[in-house]
Amino acid sequence: MNTTDMHIPSNRVRDIERYVHTELAGCYPDEELRMFVYMLFEAFLGWDKTQLLLHRDDTINQSDLLRFHWAVEDLKQFRPIQHIIGHTDFCGLHIHVTPDVLVPRPETEEIVARLTDWLASRQAGHPAILDLCTGSGCIAIALKHRFPSAQVTAVDISPAALAIARDNAAANHTDIHFVEADVLDPVQLAALTPSYDLIVSNPPYVMERERADIQPNVLNYDPALALFVPDSDPLRFYRAIGQYAATHLAPQGLLALEINQALSTETVQLLQALGFDTQLHHDFRGNPRCITASMPSCNTKE
C-alpha cells in the first residue's frame, strides 16, 4: 500500500496531521482530534508536543506511515485510542489496557484525588485498602503509588482482567495483593482480610436499557461484564459491597463508590438503609459521580 492509496499527500509530518483531521472529521470533535494526533506521534515516534512542532516539515518512513493509516482506520470504527496505542495515562501512571478491561476515565481520577486527600488527612501508618472490581488495577495502583506503605488488596472476577492488573502493578513498581473473587458472593468476600480503612469500587452500573446511550467506543470495545447490570436489579453490586463494608470497615473507615448518575438518589438511599452516613460528590462535568460513606459512630473526616 502506498501513500496515494491511503489518501495521504505525502509522508511529511504536517500532511499526516492533516490526514488525521480530514479522515476523522465528523466522527470526533476537533479538540479530541488534536489530542489523537499528539497521542499517536508520542506512541509511534516518541515525540512530545514540542518535538512534533519542531518536526512538522520532516518526513517519516513508510512503516511508520502505515501505523498512522491503520490507527485512523481503527478510529473510524471507534476503537478506543488507548487500545490502539496500548495504554492510557491515569493519575500520572501508564496503565496498559485491552478489551478485557475498562479504559479508565477522568472521572475516576477525580475519585482517586479525593481519596488521596482523605488518606493524607488520616496520617495512618499502614492503611489497609480494598479495591473491588479492580479491572485494570488503576485505582489500586494509583493509591499504592501515592501511599507505598499501604496494604492494598484488589479483587476482580475476571482472570483476564487480573492478569492485566498484575502486569500494570509490576510495571508501576507497586506491590498489590490480587484476588480472583465474585463481589456478589458473600462467602468469597468473607475470605478477605477482616478489616479495611478504605474500601473503594467502580463496579458495573450501566443498566441494560441504557445501551442505546452508550458511545460506540465503550459499547463495542469495553467488556460487557464490567459495564452492565440487569434493569431488574441495577444496584446489585452496591448492595453487596455496602453489606460487606458495613461489617468490614475499620473504625473511622471510608467506603467510596463510583456510581451511575441516573441512580444517585437510589444508591444513596440504599447505603443509608444499611446504616451509612453518605456524601454525594459531583464530577468536573457537574454530574453526580461518587458517594463516600461511613458509619455514624466513625466520625469520618472528609
PDB file of N, CA, C and O in Angstrom, residues 48 68 76 147 197 207 235 286:
ATOM      1  N   ASP A  48       7.014  14.344  21.947  1.00  0.00           N
ATOM      2  CA  ASP A  48       6.050  15.111  22.725  1.00  0.00           C
ATOM      3  C   ASP A  48       5.540  16.261  21.856  1.00  0.00           C
ATOM      4  O   ASP A  48       5.909  16.395  20.676  1.00  0.00           O
ATOM      5  N   PHE A  68       0.134   4.972  11.201  1.00  0.00           N
ATOM      6  CA  PHE A  68      -0.835   6.063  11.286  1.00  0.00           C
ATOM      7  C   PHE A  68      -2.091   5.730  10.481  1.00  0.00           C
ATOM      8  O   PHE A  68      -3.211   6.003  10.921  1.00  0.00           O
ATOM      9  N   LYS A  76     -11.893   5.207  12.892  1.00  0.00           N
ATOM     10  CA  LYS A  76     -13.157   5.307  12.156  1.00  0.00           C
ATOM     11  C   LYS A  76     -14.179   4.306  12.665  1.00  0.00           C
ATOM     12  O   LYS A  76     -15.392   4.538  12.588  1.00  0.00           O
ATOM     13  N   PHE A 147       0.763   6.010  48.328  1.00  0.00           N
ATOM     14  CA  PHE A 147       0.932   5.606  49.728  1.00  0.00           C
ATOM     15  C   PHE A 147       1.640   4.250  49.749  1.00  0.00           C
ATOM     16  O   PHE A 147       1.007   3.199  49.928  1.00  0.00           O
ATOM     17  N   ASP A 197      -9.372   0.081  56.146  1.00  0.00           N
ATOM     18  CA  ASP A 197      -9.548   1.508  56.388  1.00  0.00           C
ATOM     19  C   ASP A 197     -10.292   2.178  55.238  1.00  0.00           C
ATOM     20  O   ASP A 197     -11.031   3.140  55.448  1.00  0.00           O
ATOM     21  N   MET A 207     -27.253   0.237  33.226  1.00  0.00           N
ATOM     22  CA  MET A 207     -28.443  -0.595  33.039  1.00  0.00           C
ATOM     23  C   MET A 207     -28.562  -1.019  31.581  1.00  0.00           C
ATOM     24  O   MET A 207     -28.169  -0.298  30.667  1.00  0.00           O
ATOM     25  N   LEU A 235     -28.758  -2.100  41.235  1.00  0.00           N
ATOM     26  CA  LEU A 235     -27.896  -1.759  42.373  1.00  0.00           C
ATOM     27  C   LEU A 235     -27.326  -2.988  43.056  1.00  0.00           C
ATOM     28  O   LEU A 235     -26.856  -2.916  44.200  1.00  0.00           O
ATOM     29  N   GLY A 286     -20.206  18.239  36.454  1.00  0.00           N
ATOM     30  CA  GLY A 286     -21.370  18.595  37.253  1.00  0.00           C
ATOM     31  C   GLY A 286     -22.336  17.454  37.496  1.00  0.00           C
ATOM     32  O   GLY A 286     -23.427  17.666  38.035  1.00  0.00           O
TER      33      GLY A 286
END
